[in-house]
Amino acid sequence: MKKRLEGLLQHALSRAIKGGALKSESLPPLLFEVPKNPAFGDLASTVALALARPERRPPRQIAEIVREHFGDPDGLLASVEIDGPGYLNFRFSQKFWTETLAAIHPDQPVTFANLGNGQRVQVEFVSANPTGPLTIGHGRNAVLGDAIARVLEATGHTVTREYYFNNAGRQMKLLGESVKARYLELLGEPLNLPEEGYQGQYIVDIARTLVDDNGDRLRHEPGVGRFKDAAERAIMTDIEHTLDRMDIHFDGYFNEDTLYRGGQIDEILRALRQRSLVFDRDDAVWLAGEPLGLDKDRVLVKSTGEPAYRLPDIAYHKEKLGRGFDLIIDVLGADHIAEHEEVRAAIKALGLDAERIKAIIYQFVTLTRGGEQVKMSTRRAEYVTVDELLDEVGRDVVRFFFLTRKADSHLEFDLDLAKKQSSDNPVFYVQYAHARICSLLKQAAAAGVSAVPAASAHLDLLTAPEEVAVVKLLARYQDTVEEAARALEPHRIVFYLIDLASEFHRFYNHHRVLTEDLERTAARLFLARAVATVVRSGLTLLGVSAPETM
């Protein structure tokens, strides 16, 4: 919708400028929005308000000029109206809706604008420390990152999915020491877990495997040696299995310890020192906050000699930029906001293009069961894993539910709702629209009524309000996906699919599709197949299946 209207509006503005009715040499972006109230048309533009200051005249007067210069040779618009202080409201014609529906090729993939034009994008997501199984917070990260990657690929971007494998630092040391403590316990010694050590059953299972394979030969091994390595391998294998269950796969894994072995950590410190951006205090190395526009100084290397998280992250992002990505997207939890700002500030101070680095910050997830919140802590082993969630409600529900809120909004995962097989469950509601259409097409085939191509279907018969409402939503699909790609907000597709399913169910409940009127039947069958095509496309972008029976 927006593309075709943009061309008409651009032409009207150009005619007005050429004829002297408007004086502006440059035009503002031509943005459109769908009015919440259908009485205000199908699309609205604020271009007249944007031109009021440079034109030095009231926006309603500018809107009148634009309308006077509007040309519509193909009859795509039913009306162009002016509302309020100067909004331009556009209402499309029945001819436009018919042409829009005819352009959807049922059973063929929907295509989108080539927004990326091959732009190289890296999406780094999940990146959970291999210290325990993936919890529901990691699950939101995983689904969000994968959906962003899918939407970008669909719109012409060349996407690389990467997992940052954090196998260095204090948490990994605690992991190894926790496994060793359990190993010694299994050999009959008193349990002596380190403070803040990991307590899950998975730690015991790893220790038992080490006892089975090695007996007591590892008694004097350090925790950071074979114990850490064994735990890292076992936990990462489980993480990969969980991701595979969610149909999430990576193009590459980047090991944090390569930054240490390759000298990049020391290189970053030297470069920052040369720019007087680090200083020593209390046996620690600090990043100077004020020169970087940060609210306070931050520790880069602790007094123990151990780097803080932000130091290897700076080195990692420098390494990413060196690989030539046009855009680097980091999917991070809300607790990483400050750290990411520090990383970008340091990257900019090093003379690198920090504008190519973008963070998608998501809020935390709470799980409710029976109306009560489930408390979670990885170290105390009080958590719900993604595997448990998948076992209980399945991949489709998990993926869809994690995308039902904007990333920066808190997400409450209602387990009771997720298990419902009714219209109350949003994923069931959308999938049922697809299954319902598949059943309808089977009924039509059994009755000897075959689906016909757009050229043979009298789509101009689809004039009932419920039919037009469905077509209008179908016309918004490509715009919705392209907007989701630009904003990196796949939840827009979720909301769209729920709206489309709602309008289709309303149409289906008001009108019989298989009737004695063969021309009307053919038109409605085409409409139904178009809906199935779009629903299937949207669900695929979300990583959710489109079942034919339910």
Coordinates of C-alpha atoms in Angstrom, one line a residue:
M1 CA 0.0 0.0 0.0
K2 CA 2.6 2.5 1.1
K3 CA 4.9 2.1 -1.9
R4 CA 2.1 2.9 -4.4
L5 CA 0.8 5.8 -2.4
E6 CA 4.3 7.2 -1.9
G7 CA 4.7 7.4 -5.7
L8 CA 1.5 9.3 -6.1
L9 CA 2.2 11.7 -3.2
Q10 CA 5.8 12.3 -4.5
H11 CA 4.4 13.2 -7.9
A12 CA 1.8 15.6 -6.4
L13 CA 4.5 17.4 -4.4
S14 CA 6.8 17.6 -7.4
R15 CA 4.0 19.1 -9.6
A16 CA 3.2 21.6 -6.9
I17 CA 6.8 22.7 -6.6
K18 CA 7.3 22.8 -10.3
G19 CA 4.2 25.0 -10.7
G20 CA 5.3 27.4 -8.0
A21 CA 2.5 26.5 -5.5
L22 CA 5.1 25.2 -3.1
K23 CA 8.5 26.7 -2.5
S24 CA 10.5 24.0 -0.7
E25 CA 13.5 22.7 -2.4
S26 CA 13.8 19.6 -0.3
L27 CA 11.0 17.4 1.0
P28 CA 10.6 15.6 4.3
P29 CA 10.4 11.8 4.4
L30 CA 7.0 10.6 3.1
L31 CA 5.7 8.7 6.1
F32 CA 2.3 7.0 6.3
E33 CA 0.4 5.4 9.2
V34 CA -2.7 3.4 9.4
P35 CA -5.4 5.4 11.2
K36 CA -6.7 3.7 14.3
N37 CA -10.2 4.9 13.3
P38 CA -11.2 3.5 9.8
A39 CA -13.4 6.6 9.4
F40 CA -10.1 8.5 8.7
G41 CA -9.3 6.4 5.7
D42 CA -6.8 3.6 4.9
L43 CA -3.6 5.6 5.2
A44 CA -2.7 9.1 6.6
S45 CA 0.2 11.4 5.9
T46 CA 1.6 14.3 8.0
V47 CA 3.6 15.8 5.1
A48 CA 1.6 19.0 5.2
L49 CA 2.4 19.5 8.9
A50 CA 6.1 18.8 8.2
L51 CA 6.2 21.4 5.4
A52 CA 4.4 24.1 7.5
R53 CA 7.6 25.7 8.8
P54 CA 9.7 25.8 5.6
E55 CA 6.7 27.0 3.6
R56 CA 5.6 29.5 6.3
R57 CA 2.0 28.8 5.9
P58 CA -0.8 26.8 7.7
P59 CA -0.6 23.0 7.2
R60 CA -4.2 22.9 6.1
Q61 CA -3.4 25.3 3.3
I62 CA -0.5 23.1 2.2
A63 CA -2.7 20.0 2.4
E64 CA -5.2 21.7 0.0
I65 CA -2.4 22.5 -2.4
V66 CA -1.2 18.9 -2.4
R67 CA -4.7 17.6 -2.9
E68 CA -5.2 20.0 -5.9
H69 CA -2.1 18.6 -7.5
F70 CA -2.9 15.0 -6.9
G71 CA -3.1 12.8 -9.9
D72 CA -4.5 9.3 -9.9
P73 CA -4.6 8.0 -13.5
D74 CA -5.1 4.4 -12.5
G75 CA -8.0 5.1 -10.2
L76 CA -6.4 3.6 -7.1
L77 CA -7.9 6.1 -4.7
A78 CA -11.5 6.6 -3.8
S79 CA -10.8 9.9 -2.0
V80 CA -8.2 12.2 -0.6
E81 CA -9.5 14.1 2.5
I82 CA -8.1 16.7 4.8
D83 CA -8.6 16.4 8.5
G84 CA -7.7 18.2 11.7
P85 CA -4.7 20.6 11.5
G86 CA -3.7 19.3 8.1
Y87 CA -3.6 15.5 7.9
L88 CA -4.0 14.0 4.5
N89 CA -6.2 10.9 4.7
F90 CA -6.3 8.5 1.8
R91 CA -9.0 6.0 1.0
F92 CA -8.2 3.3 -1.6
S93 CA -10.7 2.3 -4.3
Q94 CA -12.2 -1.2 -4.8
K95 CA -10.1 -1.4 -7.9
F96 CA -7.0 -1.1 -5.8
W97 CA -8.1 -3.8 -3.3
T98 CA -8.9 -6.1 -6.2
E99 CA -5.5 -5.6 -7.8
T100 CA -3.7 -6.0 -4.5
L101 CA -5.4 -9.3 -3.8
A102 CA -4.7 -10.5 -7.4
A103 CA -1.0 -9.8 -6.9
I104 CA -0.8 -12.4 -4.1
H105 CA 0.1 -15.8 -5.7
P106 CA -1.3 -18.5 -3.5
D107 CA 1.1 -21.3 -2.7
Q108 CA 4.1 -19.3 -3.8
P109 CA 6.5 -17.6 -1.3
V110 CA 5.8 -13.9 -0.6
T111 CA 8.6 -11.6 -1.6
F112 CA 9.7 -8.4 0.0
A113 CA 11.6 -5.2 -0.9
N114 CA 15.3 -5.7 -1.1
L115 CA 16.0 -3.4 1.8
G116 CA 19.4 -4.8 2.5
N117 CA 20.7 -5.0 -1.0
G118 CA 23.2 -7.6 0.2
Q119 CA 24.3 -5.6 3.3
R120 CA 26.3 -7.8 5.6
V121 CA 24.7 -8.1 9.0
Q122 CA 26.0 -10.1 12.0
V123 CA 23.4 -11.0 14.6
E124 CA 25.0 -12.2 17.8
F125 CA 22.6 -13.7 20.2
V126 CA 22.1 -16.3 23.0
S127 CA 25.8 -16.2 23.9
A128 CA 24.9 -17.8 27.3
N129 CA 27.8 -18.7 29.4
P130 CA 28.3 -22.5 29.4
T131 CA 27.7 -22.7 33.1
G132 CA 24.2 -24.2 33.0
P133 CA 21.2 -25.1 30.9
L134 CA 19.3 -22.4 29.0
T135 CA 16.6 -20.8 31.1
I136 CA 13.6 -19.0 29.9
G137 CA 15.5 -15.7 29.9
H138 CA 18.0 -17.2 27.5
G139 CA 15.0 -18.5 25.5
R140 CA 13.7 -15.1 24.8
N141 CA 17.1 -14.0 23.7
A142 CA 17.4 -17.0 21.3
V143 CA 14.0 -16.6 19.7
L144 CA 14.3 -12.8 19.4
G145 CA 17.7 -13.0 17.7
D146 CA 16.7 -15.8 15.4
A147 CA 13.5 -14.0 14.3
I148 CA 15.4 -10.8 13.6
A149 CA 17.9 -12.8 11.5
R150 CA 15.0 -14.4 9.6
V151 CA 13.3 -11.1 8.9
L152 CA 16.6 -9.5 7.7
E153 CA 17.3 -12.4 5.4
A154 CA 13.8 -12.1 3.9
T155 CA 14.4 -8.4 3.1
G156 CA 17.7 -8.8 1.2
H157 CA 20.4 -8.8 4.0
T158 CA 23.2 -11.3 4.1
V159 CA 23.1 -12.5 7.7
T160 CA 25.6 -14.2 9.9
R161 CA 24.4 -15.7 13.1
E162 CA 27.0 -15.9 15.8
Y163 CA 27.3 -17.2 19.4
Y164 CA 29.9 -15.6 21.6
F165 CA 31.2 -18.5 23.6
N166 CA 32.3 -17.0 27.0
N167 CA 34.7 -19.7 28.2
A168 CA 36.9 -17.5 30.3
G169 CA 36.6 -15.6 33.5
R170 CA 35.4 -16.0 37.0
Q171 CA 32.1 -17.8 36.2
M172 CA 34.0 -20.6 34.4
K173 CA 36.4 -20.9 37.3
L174 CA 33.4 -21.3 39.7
L175 CA 32.0 -23.9 37.4
G176 CA 35.1 -26.0 37.4
E177 CA 35.4 -25.7 41.2
S178 CA 31.8 -26.6 41.7
V179 CA 32.2 -29.8 39.6
K180 CA 35.4 -30.7 41.5
A181 CA 33.5 -30.3 44.8
R182 CA 30.8 -32.7 43.6
Y183 CA 33.5 -35.1 42.3
L184 CA 35.2 -35.2 45.6
E185 CA 31.8 -35.7 47.4
L186 CA 31.1 -38.7 45.2
L187 CA 34.5 -40.1 46.3
G188 CA 33.4 -39.8 49.9
E189 CA 34.7 -36.4 50.9
P190 CA 32.6 -33.7 52.6
L191 CA 30.9 -31.4 50.2
N192 CA 32.8 -28.1 50.0
L193 CA 31.1 -26.0 47.3
P194 CA 32.8 -22.6 46.6
E195 CA 30.9 -19.5 47.7
E196 CA 28.4 -18.6 44.9
G197 CA 29.2 -22.0 43.2
Y198 CA 26.7 -23.8 41.0
Q199 CA 24.3 -26.2 42.7
G200 CA 22.2 -27.8 39.9
Q201 CA 21.8 -31.5 39.4
Y202 CA 23.6 -31.1 36.1
I203 CA 26.8 -30.4 38.2
V204 CA 26.4 -33.7 40.0
D205 CA 25.8 -35.6 36.7
I206 CA 29.0 -34.1 35.2
A207 CA 31.0 -35.1 38.3
R208 CA 29.6 -38.6 38.2
T209 CA 30.7 -39.0 34.6
L210 CA 34.2 -38.0 35.6
V211 CA 34.2 -40.5 38.4
D212 CA 32.9 -43.2 36.1
D213 CA 35.6 -42.4 33.5
N214 CA 38.5 -41.6 35.8
G215 CA 37.9 -43.0 39.2
D216 CA 39.9 -41.0 41.8
R217 CA 42.7 -40.1 39.4
L218 CA 41.6 -36.5 39.2
R219 CA 41.6 -35.9 43.0
H220 CA 44.5 -33.5 42.8
E221 CA 43.6 -31.8 39.5
P222 CA 42.8 -28.1 39.7
G223 CA 39.1 -27.1 39.2
V224 CA 40.1 -24.9 36.3
G225 CA 41.6 -27.8 34.4
R226 CA 39.8 -31.0 33.4
F227 CA 36.8 -30.3 35.6
K228 CA 36.1 -27.0 33.9
D229 CA 36.8 -28.4 30.4
A230 CA 34.5 -31.4 31.0
A231 CA 31.7 -29.2 32.3
E232 CA 32.1 -26.8 29.5
R233 CA 31.8 -29.5 26.9
A234 CA 28.8 -31.2 28.5
I235 CA 26.9 -28.0 29.1
M236 CA 27.5 -26.6 25.7
T237 CA 26.4 -29.9 24.1
D238 CA 23.1 -29.6 26.1
I239 CA 22.7 -25.9 25.0
E240 CA 23.2 -26.9 21.3
H241 CA 20.6 -29.6 21.7
T242 CA 18.1 -27.2 23.2
L243 CA 18.7 -24.7 20.4
D244 CA 18.2 -27.4 17.8
R245 CA 14.9 -28.2 19.4
M246 CA 13.9 -24.6 18.8
D247 CA 15.2 -24.8 15.2
I248 CA 17.9 -22.3 16.0
H249 CA 21.3 -22.7 14.3
F250 CA 24.4 -20.7 14.1
D251 CA 26.9 -19.9 11.4
G252 CA 29.7 -19.7 13.8
Y253 CA 30.9 -19.7 17.4
F254 CA 33.5 -17.2 18.7
N255 CA 35.5 -18.4 21.7
E256 CA 36.4 -15.6 24.2
D257 CA 39.7 -17.2 25.1
T258 CA 41.0 -16.7 21.6
L259 CA 41.1 -13.0 22.4
Y260 CA 43.5 -13.7 25.2
R261 CA 45.6 -16.2 23.2
G262 CA 45.8 -13.8 20.2
G263 CA 46.8 -10.8 22.3
Q264 CA 43.8 -8.7 21.5
I265 CA 43.1 -8.0 25.1
D266 CA 46.6 -6.5 25.7
E267 CA 46.3 -4.6 22.4
I268 CA 43.1 -2.9 23.5
L269 CA 44.7 -1.9 26.8
R270 CA 47.7 -0.4 25.0
A271 CA 45.6 1.5 22.6
L272 CA 43.4 3.0 25.3
R273 CA 46.5 3.9 27.4
Q274 CA 48.0 5.7 24.4
R275 CA 44.9 7.8 24.3
S276 CA 45.0 8.4 28.1
L277 CA 41.7 6.7 28.5
V278 CA 42.8 4.2 31.2
F279 CA 44.5 4.7 34.5
D280 CA 45.7 2.6 37.5
R281 CA 44.1 2.9 40.9
D282 CA 43.9 0.5 43.9
D283 CA 45.9 -2.2 42.0
A284 CA 43.2 -2.2 39.3
V285 CA 43.1 -0.8 35.7
W286 CA 40.2 1.7 35.1
L287 CA 38.5 3.1 32.0
A288 CA 38.2 6.8 32.3
G289 CA 34.5 7.7 32.2
E290 CA 34.5 11.5 31.7
P291 CA 36.4 11.6 28.4
L292 CA 34.1 9.0 27.0
G293 CA 30.9 10.6 28.1
L294 CA 30.2 8.0 30.7
D295 CA 28.7 8.7 34.1
K296 CA 31.7 7.3 36.0
D297 CA 34.9 5.4 35.7
R298 CA 34.7 1.6 35.1
V299 CA 37.1 -1.2 36.0
L300 CA 38.8 -2.9 33.1
V301 CA 41.1 -5.2 35.0
K302 CA 40.4 -6.1 38.6
S303 CA 42.9 -6.0 41.4
T304 CA 43.2 -9.8 41.1
G305 CA 44.5 -9.3 37.5
E306 CA 41.2 -10.7 36.1
P307 CA 39.7 -8.7 33.2
A308 CA 36.1 -7.3 33.8
Y309 CA 33.6 -8.4 31.2
R310 CA 33.7 -5.1 29.3
L311 CA 37.4 -5.5 28.4
P312 CA 37.1 -8.7 26.3
D313 CA 33.8 -7.3 24.9
I314 CA 35.6 -4.2 23.6
A315 CA 38.2 -6.5 22.0
Y316 CA 35.4 -8.7 20.5
H317 CA 33.6 -5.8 18.9
K318 CA 36.8 -4.5 17.4
E319 CA 37.4 -8.0 16.0
K320 CA 33.8 -8.0 14.6
L321 CA 34.2 -4.6 12.9
G322 CA 37.4 -5.9 11.4
R323 CA 35.5 -8.6 9.6
G324 CA 33.7 -6.0 7.5
F325 CA 30.1 -6.3 8.7
D326 CA 27.9 -3.3 7.7
L327 CA 25.8 -3.8 10.8
I328 CA 26.5 -5.6 14.1
I329 CA 23.4 -6.5 16.2
D330 CA 23.8 -7.6 19.8
V331 CA 20.8 -9.1 21.5
L332 CA 21.3 -8.4 25.2
G333 CA 19.4 -8.6 28.4
A334 CA 18.4 -5.4 30.2
D335 CA 21.3 -5.9 32.7
H336 CA 23.8 -5.3 29.9
I337 CA 22.6 -1.8 28.9
A338 CA 25.4 0.1 30.7
E339 CA 28.1 -2.3 29.7
H340 CA 27.1 -2.0 26.0
E341 CA 27.2 1.8 26.2
E342 CA 30.7 1.5 27.6
V343 CA 31.8 -0.8 24.9
R344 CA 30.5 1.5 22.2
A345 CA 32.1 4.5 23.8
A346 CA 35.5 2.7 23.9
I347 CA 35.2 1.5 20.3
K348 CA 34.4 5.1 19.2
A349 CA 37.4 6.4 21.2
L350 CA 39.6 3.9 19.4
G351 CA 38.6 5.6 16.1
L352 CA 36.3 2.8 15.0
D353 CA 32.8 3.1 13.6
A354 CA 30.6 2.5 16.7
E355 CA 27.5 3.5 14.6
R356 CA 27.6 0.0 13.0
I357 CA 27.0 -1.6 16.4
K358 CA 23.4 -1.7 17.6
A359 CA 22.0 -3.4 20.7
I360 CA 18.6 -4.9 21.0
I361 CA 17.9 -4.8 24.7
Y362 CA 15.2 -7.1 25.9
Q363 CA 13.5 -7.1 29.3
F364 CA 13.3 -10.1 31.6
V365 CA 10.8 -12.9 31.5
T366 CA 8.7 -14.1 34.3
L367 CA 6.9 -17.4 34.2
T368 CA 3.6 -17.8 35.9
R369 CA 2.0 -21.1 36.8
G370 CA -1.4 -21.2 38.4
G371 CA -1.4 -17.5 38.7
E372 CA 1.9 -17.4 40.7
Q373 CA 5.3 -16.4 39.6
V374 CA 8.1 -19.0 39.5
K375 CA 11.3 -17.8 41.1
M376 CA 14.5 -18.5 39.4
S377 CA 18.2 -18.5 40.2
T378 CA 20.8 -20.4 38.1
R379 CA 23.3 -20.9 40.9
R380 CA 20.7 -22.1 43.4
A381 CA 19.3 -24.4 40.7
E382 CA 15.9 -22.7 41.0
Y383 CA 14.9 -22.1 37.5
V384 CA 12.8 -23.4 34.6
T385 CA 14.8 -24.5 31.6
V386 CA 13.9 -24.0 28.0
D387 CA 13.8 -27.8 27.6
E388 CA 11.2 -28.0 30.3
L389 CA 9.2 -25.4 28.6
L390 CA 9.5 -27.2 25.2
D391 CA 8.5 -30.5 26.8
E392 CA 5.4 -28.9 28.3
V393 CA 4.1 -26.6 25.5
G394 CA 6.1 -27.3 22.4
R395 CA 8.4 -25.3 20.1
D396 CA 5.7 -23.3 18.3
V397 CA 4.1 -22.0 21.5
V398 CA 7.5 -21.2 23.0
R399 CA 8.7 -19.2 20.0
F400 CA 5.4 -17.4 19.4
F401 CA 4.9 -16.4 23.0
F402 CA 8.4 -15.1 23.3
L403 CA 7.6 -12.7 20.5
T404 CA 4.2 -11.4 21.7
R405 CA 5.8 -8.4 23.4
K406 CA 8.1 -5.7 22.1
A407 CA 11.7 -6.5 23.2
D408 CA 11.9 -3.6 25.7
S409 CA 8.7 -4.7 27.4
H410 CA 8.6 -7.1 30.3
L411 CA 7.2 -10.5 29.2
E412 CA 5.0 -12.7 31.4
F413 CA 4.9 -16.2 30.1
D414 CA 1.5 -17.6 31.2
L415 CA 2.0 -21.3 31.2
D416 CA -1.7 -22.0 31.7
L417 CA -2.6 -19.9 28.6
A418 CA 0.2 -21.5 26.6
K419 CA -1.3 -24.9 27.2
K420 CA -4.8 -24.0 26.1
Q421 CA -6.0 -25.3 22.7
S422 CA -8.6 -22.6 22.2
S423 CA -8.9 -19.2 20.6
D424 CA -7.6 -17.7 23.9
N425 CA -4.2 -19.0 22.9
P426 CA -2.8 -16.6 20.3
V427 CA -0.6 -19.1 18.5
F428 CA -3.4 -21.7 18.4
Y429 CA -5.7 -18.9 17.0
V430 CA -3.3 -18.0 14.2
Q431 CA -2.4 -21.6 13.3
Y432 CA -6.1 -22.6 13.3
A433 CA -6.8 -20.0 10.6
H434 CA -4.3 -21.8 8.4
A435 CA -5.6 -25.3 9.2
R436 CA -9.2 -24.1 8.7
I437 CA -8.3 -22.9 5.2
C438 CA -6.5 -26.2 4.4
S439 CA -9.7 -28.0 5.5
L440 CA -11.8 -25.7 3.4
L441 CA -9.7 -26.4 0.3
K442 CA -10.0 -30.1 0.8
Q443 CA -13.8 -29.8 1.1
A444 CA -13.8 -27.8 -2.1
A445 CA -11.7 -30.4 -4.0
A446 CA -14.0 -33.2 -2.7
A447 CA -17.0 -31.2 -4.0
G448 CA -15.4 -30.9 -7.4
V449 CA -14.7 -27.2 -7.0
S450 CA -11.1 -26.3 -8.0
A451 CA -9.2 -23.2 -7.0
V452 CA -8.7 -20.8 -9.9
P453 CA -5.9 -18.3 -10.6
A454 CA -6.5 -14.6 -10.1
A455 CA -7.0 -14.0 -13.8
S456 CA -10.0 -16.3 -13.8
A457 CA -11.5 -15.3 -10.4
H458 CA -14.0 -12.4 -10.2
L459 CA -12.3 -10.8 -7.3
D460 CA -14.4 -7.6 -7.8
L461 CA -17.2 -9.6 -6.2
L462 CA -15.5 -9.4 -2.8
T463 CA -17.2 -6.2 -1.6
A464 CA -18.8 -7.3 1.7
P465 CA -17.3 -5.5 4.7
E466 CA -15.8 -8.7 6.1
E467 CA -14.2 -9.5 2.7
V468 CA -12.8 -6.0 2.3
A469 CA -11.4 -6.1 5.8
V470 CA -9.4 -9.2 5.1
V471 CA -8.1 -7.8 1.8
K472 CA -7.0 -4.6 3.5
L473 CA -5.0 -6.6 6.0
L474 CA -3.4 -8.7 3.3
A475 CA -2.3 -5.5 1.6
R476 CA -0.5 -4.5 4.7
Y477 CA 1.6 -7.6 5.1
Q478 CA 4.7 -6.7 3.0
D479 CA 4.7 -3.2 4.6
T480 CA 4.6 -4.8 8.0
V481 CA 7.5 -7.2 7.4
E482 CA 9.6 -4.4 5.9
E483 CA 8.8 -2.1 8.9
A484 CA 9.8 -5.0 11.2
A485 CA 13.1 -5.3 9.4
R486 CA 13.9 -1.6 9.5
A487 CA 13.0 -1.4 13.2
L488 CA 14.4 -4.9 14.1
E489 CA 11.0 -5.6 15.8
P490 CA 9.7 -9.1 14.8
H491 CA 6.8 -8.7 17.3
R492 CA 5.1 -6.6 14.7
I493 CA 4.6 -9.7 12.6
V494 CA 3.0 -11.5 15.6
F495 CA 0.5 -8.7 16.1
Y496 CA -0.3 -8.6 12.4
L497 CA -0.9 -12.3 12.2
I498 CA -3.3 -12.2 15.1
D499 CA -5.2 -9.4 13.4
L500 CA -5.3 -11.2 10.1
A501 CA -6.5 -14.4 11.8
S502 CA -9.2 -12.5 13.6
E503 CA -10.5 -10.9 10.4
F504 CA -10.4 -14.2 8.5
H505 CA -12.3 -16.0 11.3
R506 CA -14.9 -13.2 11.3
F507 CA -15.3 -13.4 7.5
Y508 CA -15.6 -17.2 7.6
N509 CA -18.2 -17.0 10.3
H510 CA -20.3 -14.5 8.3
H511 CA -20.1 -16.0 4.8
R512 CA -20.3 -19.4 3.3
V513 CA -17.4 -20.0 0.9
L514 CA -18.7 -23.0 -1.0
T515 CA -22.0 -21.8 -2.5
E516 CA -24.1 -22.5 -5.6
D517 CA -22.7 -19.2 -7.0
L518 CA -19.5 -20.6 -8.6
E519 CA -18.0 -17.2 -9.4
R520 CA -18.4 -16.0 -5.8
T521 CA -17.1 -19.3 -4.6
A522 CA -14.0 -19.1 -6.7
A523 CA -13.4 -15.5 -5.5
R524 CA -13.7 -16.5 -1.9
L525 CA -11.5 -19.5 -2.3
F526 CA -8.9 -17.3 -3.8
L527 CA -9.2 -15.0 -0.8
A528 CA -8.8 -17.9 1.6
R529 CA -5.8 -19.3 -0.2
A530 CA -4.2 -15.8 -0.1
V531 CA -4.7 -15.7 3.6
A532 CA -3.2 -19.1 4.0
T533 CA -0.1 -18.0 2.0
V534 CA 0.4 -14.9 4.1
V535 CA -0.1 -16.7 7.4
R536 CA 2.3 -19.4 6.4
S537 CA 4.9 -16.8 5.3
G538 CA 4.5 -14.8 8.6
L539 CA 4.8 -17.9 10.8
T540 CA 7.9 -19.0 8.9
L541 CA 9.5 -15.7 9.6
L542 CA 8.8 -16.4 13.3
G543 CA 10.1 -19.9 13.1
V544 CA 6.6 -21.3 13.8
S545 CA 4.9 -24.1 11.8
A546 CA 1.7 -23.7 9.8
P547 CA -0.2 -27.0 10.4
E548 CA -2.7 -28.2 7.9
T549 CA -4.8 -30.0 10.5
M550 CA -5.4 -29.3 14.2

